[in-house]
Each structure stands twice: as structure tokens, then as C-alpha cells.
């Protein structure tokens, strides 16, 4: 279905609400990325610890 960019539709569009929705989605994506970066950092640290233990043994 093609998008309708007619002036009537553009006037009816709720621009502030749409901007808020995208801002919230963006913030959520940022939080999720931060979470997974922390998880990856913790997993790498744990891996290094196990490798160091193995090397020492």
C-alpha cells in the first residue's frame, strides 16, 4: 500500500506524539545496547579469569 502524503493526511498526523514515540524507542535501544555491552564486558572478564587460572594450573 503506497503512503499518502496529501496535505490533508499530513495535517491530521500527530507529529509530537510520533516524535515522542521515536524518542522513546531510541532511548530504549540505547539502554539495551548499554546492557549488552556490560554483559559482554563481564563475560570477557570471566573468560580472561578462567584462562589465567588454566594457565597457572
mmCIF file of the C-alpha atoms, coordinates in Angstrom:
data_MODEL
# 
_entry.id   MODEL 
# 
loop_
_atom_site.group_PDB 
_atom_site.id 
_atom_site.type_symbol 
_atom_site.label_atom_id 
_atom_site.label_alt_id 
_atom_site.label_comp_id 
_atom_site.label_asym_id 
_atom_site.label_entity_id 
_atom_site.label_seq_id 
_atom_site.pdbx_PDB_ins_code 
_atom_site.Cartn_x 
_atom_site.Cartn_y 
_atom_site.Cartn_z 
_atom_site.occupancy 
_atom_site.B_iso_or_equiv 
_atom_site.pdbx_formal_charge 
_atom_site.auth_seq_id 
_atom_site.auth_comp_id 
_atom_site.auth_asym_id 
_atom_site.auth_atom_id 
_atom_site.pdbx_PDB_model_num 
ATOM 1  C CA . UNK A 1 1  ? 0.000  0.000   0.000  1.00 0.00 ? 1  UNK A CA 1 
ATOM 2  C CA . UNK A 1 2  ? 1.569  3.341   -1.005 1.00 0.00 ? 2  UNK A CA 1 
ATOM 3  C CA . UNK A 1 3  ? 1.924  6.101   1.551  1.00 0.00 ? 3  UNK A CA 1 
ATOM 4  C CA . UNK A 1 4  ? -0.463 9.024   1.308  1.00 0.00 ? 4  UNK A CA 1 
ATOM 5  C CA . UNK A 1 5  ? 1.407  12.329  1.612  1.00 0.00 ? 5  UNK A CA 1 
ATOM 6  C CA . UNK A 1 6  ? -1.551 14.534  0.741  1.00 0.00 ? 6  UNK A CA 1 
ATOM 7  C CA . UNK A 1 7  ? -1.850 17.804  2.722  1.00 0.00 ? 7  UNK A CA 1 
ATOM 8  C CA . UNK A 1 8  ? -4.983 16.565  4.489  1.00 0.00 ? 8  UNK A CA 1 
ATOM 9  C CA . UNK A 1 9  ? -3.209 13.490  5.823  1.00 0.00 ? 9  UNK A CA 1 
ATOM 10 C CA . UNK A 1 10 ? -0.126 15.491  6.809  1.00 0.00 ? 10 UNK A CA 1 
ATOM 11 C CA . UNK A 1 11 ? -2.303 17.896  8.806  1.00 0.00 ? 11 UNK A CA 1 
ATOM 12 C CA . UNK A 1 12 ? -4.030 15.029  10.612 1.00 0.00 ? 12 UNK A CA 1 
ATOM 13 C CA . UNK A 1 13 ? -0.727 13.360  11.533 1.00 0.00 ? 13 UNK A CA 1 
ATOM 14 C CA . UNK A 1 14 ? 0.163  13.736  15.201 1.00 0.00 ? 14 UNK A CA 1 
ATOM 15 C CA . UNK A 1 15 ? 3.753  14.914  14.830 1.00 0.00 ? 15 UNK A CA 1 
ATOM 16 C CA . UNK A 1 16 ? 4.572  15.459  18.543 1.00 0.00 ? 16 UNK A CA 1 
ATOM 17 C CA . UNK A 1 17 ? 3.266  12.025  19.507 1.00 0.00 ? 17 UNK A CA 1 
ATOM 18 C CA . UNK A 1 18 ? 5.222  10.420  16.689 1.00 0.00 ? 18 UNK A CA 1 
ATOM 19 C CA . UNK A 1 19 ? 8.395  12.258  17.746 1.00 0.00 ? 19 UNK A CA 1 
ATOM 20 C CA . UNK A 1 20 ? 7.872  11.114  21.339 1.00 0.00 ? 20 UNK A CA 1 
ATOM 21 C CA . UNK A 1 21 ? 7.401  7.512   20.202 1.00 0.00 ? 21 UNK A CA 1 
ATOM 22 C CA . UNK A 1 22 ? 10.629 7.545   18.212 1.00 0.00 ? 22 UNK A CA 1 
ATOM 23 C CA . UNK A 1 23 ? 12.489 9.229   21.090 1.00 0.00 ? 23 UNK A CA 1 
ATOM 24 C CA . UNK A 1 24 ? 11.317 6.510   23.480 1.00 0.00 ? 24 UNK A CA 1 
ATOM 25 C CA . UNK A 1 25 ? 12.270 3.765   21.008 1.00 0.00 ? 25 UNK A CA 1 
ATOM 26 C CA . UNK A 1 26 ? 15.707 5.338   20.601 1.00 0.00 ? 26 UNK A CA 1 
ATOM 27 C CA . UNK A 1 27 ? 16.227 5.611   24.372 1.00 0.00 ? 27 UNK A CA 1 
ATOM 28 C CA . UNK A 1 28 ? 15.171 2.003   24.841 1.00 0.00 ? 28 UNK A CA 1 
ATOM 29 C CA . UNK A 1 29 ? 17.592 0.873   22.124 1.00 0.00 ? 29 UNK A CA 1 
ATOM 30 C CA . UNK A 1 30 ? 20.381 2.832   23.825 1.00 0.00 ? 30 UNK A CA 1 
ATOM 31 C CA . UNK A 1 31 ? 19.612 1.222   27.200 1.00 0.00 ? 31 UNK A CA 1 
ATOM 32 C CA . UNK A 1 32 ? 19.517 -2.222  25.600 1.00 0.00 ? 32 UNK A CA 1 
ATOM 33 C CA . UNK A 1 33 ? 22.852 -1.629  23.865 1.00 0.00 ? 33 UNK A CA 1 
ATOM 34 C CA . UNK A 1 34 ? 24.413 -0.483  27.144 1.00 0.00 ? 34 UNK A CA 1 
ATOM 35 C CA . UNK A 1 35 ? 23.068 -3.581  28.891 1.00 0.00 ? 35 UNK A CA 1 
ATOM 36 C CA . UNK A 1 36 ? 24.528 -5.953  26.296 1.00 0.00 ? 36 UNK A CA 1 
ATOM 37 C CA . UNK A 1 37 ? 27.871 -4.101  26.290 1.00 0.00 ? 37 UNK A CA 1 
ATOM 38 C CA . UNK A 1 38 ? 28.067 -4.605  30.055 1.00 0.00 ? 38 UNK A CA 1 
ATOM 39 C CA . UNK A 1 39 ? 27.163 -8.281  29.688 1.00 0.00 ? 39 UNK A CA 1 
ATOM 40 C CA . UNK A 1 40 ? 29.845 -8.728  27.015 1.00 0.00 ? 40 UNK A CA 1 
ATOM 41 C CA . UNK A 1 41 ? 32.457 -6.956  29.150 1.00 0.00 ? 41 UNK A CA 1 
ATOM 42 C CA . UNK A 1 42 ? 31.605 -9.148  32.143 1.00 0.00 ? 42 UNK A CA 1 
ATOM 43 C CA . UNK A 1 43 ? 31.766 -12.308 30.024 1.00 0.00 ? 43 UNK A CA 1 
ATOM 44 C CA . UNK A 1 44 ? 35.161 -11.280 28.609 1.00 0.00 ? 44 UNK A CA 1 
ATOM 45 C CA . UNK A 1 45 ? 36.488 -10.614 32.105 1.00 0.00 ? 45 UNK A CA 1 
ATOM 46 C CA . UNK A 1 46 ? 35.255 -14.008 33.259 1.00 0.00 ? 46 UNK A CA 1 
ATOM 47 C CA . UNK A 1 47 ? 36.827 -15.688 30.242 1.00 0.00 ? 47 UNK A CA 1 
ATOM 48 C CA . UNK A 1 48 ? 40.171 -13.979 30.955 1.00 0.00 ? 48 UNK A CA 1 
ATOM 49 C CA . UNK A 1 49 ? 39.952 -15.090 34.584 1.00 0.00 ? 49 UNK A CA 1 
ATOM 50 C CA . UNK A 1 50 ? 39.347 -18.717 33.589 1.00 0.00 ? 50 UNK A CA 1 
ATOM 51 C CA . UNK A 1 51 ? 42.173 -18.559 31.031 1.00 0.00 ? 51 UNK A CA 1 
ATOM 52 C CA . UNK A 1 52 ? 44.539 -17.156 33.645 1.00 0.00 ? 52 UNK A CA 1 
ATOM 53 C CA . UNK A 1 53 ? 43.543 -19.928 36.081 1.00 0.00 ? 53 UNK A CA 1 
ATOM 54 C CA . UNK A 1 54 ? 44.095 -22.550 33.415 1.00 0.00 ? 54 UNK A CA 1 
ATOM 55 C CA . UNK A 1 55 ? 47.480 -21.085 32.556 1.00 0.00 ? 55 UNK A CA 1 
ATOM 56 C CA . UNK A 1 56 ? 48.527 -21.017 36.224 1.00 0.00 ? 56 UNK A CA 1 
ATOM 57 C CA . UNK A 1 57 ? 47.490 -24.636 36.829 1.00 0.00 ? 57 UNK A CA 1 
# 
